[in-house]
PDB file of C-alpha atoms in Angstrom:
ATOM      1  CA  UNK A   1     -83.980-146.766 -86.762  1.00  0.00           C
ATOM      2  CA  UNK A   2     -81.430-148.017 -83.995  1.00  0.00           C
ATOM      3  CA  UNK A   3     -81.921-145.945 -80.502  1.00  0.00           C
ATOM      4  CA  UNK A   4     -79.452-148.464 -78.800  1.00  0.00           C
ATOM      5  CA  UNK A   5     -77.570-145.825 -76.623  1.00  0.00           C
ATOM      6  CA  UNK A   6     -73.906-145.443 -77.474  1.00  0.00           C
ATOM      7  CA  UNK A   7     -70.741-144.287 -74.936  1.00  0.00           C
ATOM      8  CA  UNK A   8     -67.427-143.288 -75.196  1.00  0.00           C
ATOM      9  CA  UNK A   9     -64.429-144.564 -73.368  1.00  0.00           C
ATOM     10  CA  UNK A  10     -60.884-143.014 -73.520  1.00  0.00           C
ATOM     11  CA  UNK A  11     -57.558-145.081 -73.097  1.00  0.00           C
ATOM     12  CA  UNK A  12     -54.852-143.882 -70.807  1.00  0.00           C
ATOM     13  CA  UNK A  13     -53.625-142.507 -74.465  1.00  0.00           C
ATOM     14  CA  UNK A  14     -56.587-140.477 -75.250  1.00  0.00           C
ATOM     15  CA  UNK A  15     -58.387-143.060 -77.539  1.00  0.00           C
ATOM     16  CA  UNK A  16     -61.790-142.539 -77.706  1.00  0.00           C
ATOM     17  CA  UNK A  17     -64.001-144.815 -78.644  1.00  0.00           C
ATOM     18  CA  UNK A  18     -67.740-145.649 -79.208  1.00  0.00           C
ATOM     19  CA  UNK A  19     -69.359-148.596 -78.171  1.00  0.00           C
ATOM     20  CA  UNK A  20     -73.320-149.344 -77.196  1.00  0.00           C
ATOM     21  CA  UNK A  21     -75.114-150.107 -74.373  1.00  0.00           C
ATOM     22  CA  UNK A  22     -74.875-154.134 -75.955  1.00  0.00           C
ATOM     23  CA  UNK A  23     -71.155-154.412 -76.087  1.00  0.00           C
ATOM     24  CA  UNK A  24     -70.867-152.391 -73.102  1.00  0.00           C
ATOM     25  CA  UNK A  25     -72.703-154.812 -71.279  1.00  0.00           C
ATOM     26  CA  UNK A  26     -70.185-157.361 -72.355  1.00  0.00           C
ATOM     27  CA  UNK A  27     -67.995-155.584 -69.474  1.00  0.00           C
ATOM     28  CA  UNK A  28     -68.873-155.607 -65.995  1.00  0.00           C
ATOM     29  CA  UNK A  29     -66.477-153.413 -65.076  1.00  0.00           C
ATOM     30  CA  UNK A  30     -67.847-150.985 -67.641  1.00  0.00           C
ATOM     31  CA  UNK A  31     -71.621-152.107 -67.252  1.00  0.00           C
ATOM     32  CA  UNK A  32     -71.278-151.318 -63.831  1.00  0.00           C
ATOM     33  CA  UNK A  33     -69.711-147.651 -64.148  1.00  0.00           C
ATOM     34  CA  UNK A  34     -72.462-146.728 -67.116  1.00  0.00           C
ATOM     35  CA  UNK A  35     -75.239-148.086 -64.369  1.00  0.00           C
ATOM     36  CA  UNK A  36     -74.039-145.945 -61.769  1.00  0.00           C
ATOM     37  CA  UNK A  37     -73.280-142.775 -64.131  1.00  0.00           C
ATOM     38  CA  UNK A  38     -76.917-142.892 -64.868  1.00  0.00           C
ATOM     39  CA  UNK A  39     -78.035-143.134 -61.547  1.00  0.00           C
ATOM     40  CA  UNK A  40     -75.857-140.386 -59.734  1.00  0.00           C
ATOM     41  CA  UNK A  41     -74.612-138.238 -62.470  1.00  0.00           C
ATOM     42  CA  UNK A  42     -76.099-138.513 -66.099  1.00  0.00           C
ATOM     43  CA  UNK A  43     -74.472-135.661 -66.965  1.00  0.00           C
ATOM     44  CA  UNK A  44     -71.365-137.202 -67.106  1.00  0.00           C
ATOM     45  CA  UNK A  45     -72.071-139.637 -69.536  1.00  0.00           C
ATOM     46  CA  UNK A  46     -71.731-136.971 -71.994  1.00  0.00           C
ATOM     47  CA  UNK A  47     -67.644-137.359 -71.795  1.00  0.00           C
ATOM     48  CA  UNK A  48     -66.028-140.442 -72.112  1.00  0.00           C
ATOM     49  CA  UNK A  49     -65.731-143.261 -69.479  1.00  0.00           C
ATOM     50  CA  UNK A  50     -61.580-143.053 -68.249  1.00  0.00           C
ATOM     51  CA  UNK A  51     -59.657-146.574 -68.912  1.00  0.00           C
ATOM     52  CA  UNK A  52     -56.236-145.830 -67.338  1.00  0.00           C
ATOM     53  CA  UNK A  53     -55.013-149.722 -67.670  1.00  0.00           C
ATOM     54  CA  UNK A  54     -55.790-150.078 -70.990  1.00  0.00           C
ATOM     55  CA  UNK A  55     -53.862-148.457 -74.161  1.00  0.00           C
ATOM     56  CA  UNK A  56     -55.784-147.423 -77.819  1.00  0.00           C
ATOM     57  CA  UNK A  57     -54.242-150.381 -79.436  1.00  0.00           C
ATOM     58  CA  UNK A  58     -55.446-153.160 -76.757  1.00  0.00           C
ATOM     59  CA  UNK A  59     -58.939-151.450 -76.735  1.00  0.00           C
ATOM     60  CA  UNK A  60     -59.791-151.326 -80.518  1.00  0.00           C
ATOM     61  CA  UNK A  61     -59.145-155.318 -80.288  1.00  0.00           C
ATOM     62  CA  UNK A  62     -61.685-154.984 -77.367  1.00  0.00           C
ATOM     63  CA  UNK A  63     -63.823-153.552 -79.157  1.00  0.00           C
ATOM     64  CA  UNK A  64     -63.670-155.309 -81.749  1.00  0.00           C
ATOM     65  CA  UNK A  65     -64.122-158.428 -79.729  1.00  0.00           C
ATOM     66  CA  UNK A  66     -67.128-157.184 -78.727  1.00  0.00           C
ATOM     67  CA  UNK A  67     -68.623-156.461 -81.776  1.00  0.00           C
ATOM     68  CA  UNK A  68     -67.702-159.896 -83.189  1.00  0.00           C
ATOM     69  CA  UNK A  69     -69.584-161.513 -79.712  1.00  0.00           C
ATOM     70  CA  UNK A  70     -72.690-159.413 -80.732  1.00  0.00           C
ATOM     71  CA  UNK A  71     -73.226-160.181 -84.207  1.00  0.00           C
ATOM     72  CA  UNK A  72     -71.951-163.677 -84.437  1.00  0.00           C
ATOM     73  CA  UNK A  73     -72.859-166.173 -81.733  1.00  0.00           C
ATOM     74  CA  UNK A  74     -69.205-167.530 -80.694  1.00  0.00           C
ATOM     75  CA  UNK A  75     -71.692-171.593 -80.120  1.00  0.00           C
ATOM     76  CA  UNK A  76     -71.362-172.063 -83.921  1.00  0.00           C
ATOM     77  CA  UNK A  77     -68.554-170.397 -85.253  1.00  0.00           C
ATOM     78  CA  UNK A  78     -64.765-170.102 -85.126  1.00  0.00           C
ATOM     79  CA  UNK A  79     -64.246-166.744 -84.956  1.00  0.00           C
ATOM     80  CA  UNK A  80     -62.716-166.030 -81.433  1.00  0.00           C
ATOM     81  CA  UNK A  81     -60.127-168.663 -81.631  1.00  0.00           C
ATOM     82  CA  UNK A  82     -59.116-167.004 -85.088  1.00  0.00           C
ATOM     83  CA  UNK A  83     -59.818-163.681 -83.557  1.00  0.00           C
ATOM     84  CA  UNK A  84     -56.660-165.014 -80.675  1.00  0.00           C
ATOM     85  CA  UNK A  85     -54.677-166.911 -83.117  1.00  0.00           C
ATOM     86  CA  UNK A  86     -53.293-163.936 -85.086  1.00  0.00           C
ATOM     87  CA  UNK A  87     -52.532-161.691 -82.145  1.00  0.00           C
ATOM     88  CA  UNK A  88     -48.998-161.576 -80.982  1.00  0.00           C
ATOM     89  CA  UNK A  89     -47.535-162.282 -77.412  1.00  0.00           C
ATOM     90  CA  UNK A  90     -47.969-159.204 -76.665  1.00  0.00           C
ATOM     91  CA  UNK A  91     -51.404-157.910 -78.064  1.00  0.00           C
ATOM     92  CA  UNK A  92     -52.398-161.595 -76.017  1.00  0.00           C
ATOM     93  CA  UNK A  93     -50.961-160.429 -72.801  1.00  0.00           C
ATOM     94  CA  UNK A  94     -52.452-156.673 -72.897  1.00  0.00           C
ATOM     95  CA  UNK A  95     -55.733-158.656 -74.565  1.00  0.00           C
ATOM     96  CA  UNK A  96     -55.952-160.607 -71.485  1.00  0.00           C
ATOM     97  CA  UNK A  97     -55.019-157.720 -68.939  1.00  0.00           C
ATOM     98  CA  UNK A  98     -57.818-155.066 -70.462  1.00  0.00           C
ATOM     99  CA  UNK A  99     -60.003-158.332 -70.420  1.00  0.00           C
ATOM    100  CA  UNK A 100     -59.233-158.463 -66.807  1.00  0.00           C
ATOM    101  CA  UNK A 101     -59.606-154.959 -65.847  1.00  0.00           C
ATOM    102  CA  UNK A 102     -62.511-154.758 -67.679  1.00  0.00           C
ATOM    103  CA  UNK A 103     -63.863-158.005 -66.517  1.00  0.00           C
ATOM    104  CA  UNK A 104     -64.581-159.694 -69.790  1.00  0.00           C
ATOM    105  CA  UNK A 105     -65.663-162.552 -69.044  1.00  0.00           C
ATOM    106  CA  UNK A 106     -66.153-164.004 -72.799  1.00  0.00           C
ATOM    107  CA  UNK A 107     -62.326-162.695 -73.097  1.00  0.00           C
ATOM    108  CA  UNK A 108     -60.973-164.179 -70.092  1.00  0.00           C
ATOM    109  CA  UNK A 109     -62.615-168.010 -71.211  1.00  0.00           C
ATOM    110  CA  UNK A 110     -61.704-167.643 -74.476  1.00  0.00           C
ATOM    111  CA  UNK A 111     -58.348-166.418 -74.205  1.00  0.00           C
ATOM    112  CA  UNK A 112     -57.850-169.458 -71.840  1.00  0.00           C
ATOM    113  CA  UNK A 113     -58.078-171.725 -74.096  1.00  0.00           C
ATOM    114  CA  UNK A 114     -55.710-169.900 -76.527  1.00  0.00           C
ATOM    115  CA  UNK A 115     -52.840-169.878 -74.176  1.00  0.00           C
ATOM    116  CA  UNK A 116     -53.090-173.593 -73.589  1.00  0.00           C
ATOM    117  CA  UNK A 117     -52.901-174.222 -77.020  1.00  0.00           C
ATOM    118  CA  UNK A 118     -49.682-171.974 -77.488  1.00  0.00           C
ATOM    119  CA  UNK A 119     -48.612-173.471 -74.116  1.00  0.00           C
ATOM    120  CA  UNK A 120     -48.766-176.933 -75.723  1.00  0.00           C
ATOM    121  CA  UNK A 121     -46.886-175.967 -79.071  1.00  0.00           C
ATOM    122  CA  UNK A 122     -43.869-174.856 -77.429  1.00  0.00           C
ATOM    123  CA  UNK A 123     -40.859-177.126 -76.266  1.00  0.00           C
ATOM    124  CA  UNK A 124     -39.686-177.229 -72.222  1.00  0.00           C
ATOM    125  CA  UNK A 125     -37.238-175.247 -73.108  1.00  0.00           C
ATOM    126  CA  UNK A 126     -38.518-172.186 -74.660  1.00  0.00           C
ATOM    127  CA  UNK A 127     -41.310-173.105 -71.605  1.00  0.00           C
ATOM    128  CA  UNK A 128     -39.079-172.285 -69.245  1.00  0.00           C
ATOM    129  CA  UNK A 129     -37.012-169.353 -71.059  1.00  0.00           C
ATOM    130  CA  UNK A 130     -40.273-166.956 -71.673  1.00  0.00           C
ATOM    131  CA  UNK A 131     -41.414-167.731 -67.626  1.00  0.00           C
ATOM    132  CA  UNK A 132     -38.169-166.427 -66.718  1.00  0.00           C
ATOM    133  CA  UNK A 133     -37.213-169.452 -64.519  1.00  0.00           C
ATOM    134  CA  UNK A 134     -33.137-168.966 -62.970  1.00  0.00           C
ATOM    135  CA  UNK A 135     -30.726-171.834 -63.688  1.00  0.00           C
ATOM    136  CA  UNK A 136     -32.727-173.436 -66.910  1.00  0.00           C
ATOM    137  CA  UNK A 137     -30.328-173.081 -69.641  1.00  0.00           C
ATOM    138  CA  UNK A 138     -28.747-176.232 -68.900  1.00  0.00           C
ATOM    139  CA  UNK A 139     -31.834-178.429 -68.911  1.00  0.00           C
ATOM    140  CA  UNK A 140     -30.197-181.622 -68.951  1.00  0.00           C
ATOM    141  CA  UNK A 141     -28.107-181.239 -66.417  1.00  0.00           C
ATOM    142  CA  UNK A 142     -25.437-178.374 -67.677  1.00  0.00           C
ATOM    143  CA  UNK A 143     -23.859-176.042 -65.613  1.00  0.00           C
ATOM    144  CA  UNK A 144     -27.091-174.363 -65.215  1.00  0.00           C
ATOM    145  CA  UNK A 145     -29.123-176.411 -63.700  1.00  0.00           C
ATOM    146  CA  UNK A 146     -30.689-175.974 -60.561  1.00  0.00           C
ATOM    147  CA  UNK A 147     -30.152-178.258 -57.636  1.00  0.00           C
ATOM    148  CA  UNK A 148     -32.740-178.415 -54.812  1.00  0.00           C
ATOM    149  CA  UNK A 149     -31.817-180.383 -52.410  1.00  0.00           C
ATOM    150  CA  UNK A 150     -34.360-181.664 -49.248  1.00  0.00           C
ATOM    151  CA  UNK A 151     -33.147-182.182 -45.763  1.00  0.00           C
ATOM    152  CA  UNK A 152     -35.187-184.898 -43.525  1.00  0.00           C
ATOM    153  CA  UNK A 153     -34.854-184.662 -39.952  1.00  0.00           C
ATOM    154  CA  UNK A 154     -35.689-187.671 -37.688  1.00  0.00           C
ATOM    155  CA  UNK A 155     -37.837-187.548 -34.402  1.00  0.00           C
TER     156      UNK A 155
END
């Protein structure tokens, strides 16, 4: 029989979800807030630990996450860069954030990696178009492109 305590965490959409004391020690944000719960006011374990920067959707891949890092030891398997390969942009940019504000560290390396690798697949051009950066569209010297131009002065 498994005693391995288990807590509760709601999303800033009223998610709640379980995870143990093993996954939530994955999180030092988390770890942290459980430690101090238990120290000051136990009672309050009983209802779920508030996320307000992280939505249901981004947490169940959290969680997830988590659960994968427990039972599977990421030194001889694949599974986290399969785990990031099928996420969109977006699920990868809220992934990273809750990872973040969660302090995740497994997340945070991992997901490293993953955005260098999309990083390298993609052309200067598209490069430049998802960072936003003014005056790109021309890249090879249209009527777009930026000029800088650097003044010298002499002494």
């Amino acid at each position: 029989m498994n005693s391995e305590k288990v807590y509760k965490v709601e999303t800033s959409d009223k998610q709640v979800f379980e995870m143990n004391s093993e996954d939530i020690s994955q999180s030092i944000t988390l770890s942290e807030q459980v430690d101090d719960l238990e120290d000051r006011h136990p009672h309050l374990l009983l209802e779920p630990i508030q996320i307000p920067n992280v939505n249901g959707e981004i947490m169940q891949l959290v969680v997830k996450w988590c659960y994968f890092s427990r039972v599977d030891c990421p030194n001889t398997s694949r599974w986290c860069a399969d785990f990031l390969k099928i996420l969109t942009k977006n699920e990868l940019n809220g992934f990273i954030s809750a990872a973040d504000e969660l302090i995740i560290p497994s997340i945070i390396h991992e997901t490293k990696y993953e955005m260098m690798r999309r990083v390298e697949s993609m052309t200067p051009g598209l490069i430049q178009s998802c960072l936003e950066i003014p005056g790109t569209s021309g890249l090879n010297g249209g009527p777009n492109k930026s000029k800088i131009m650097v003044k010298y002065r002499r002494k």
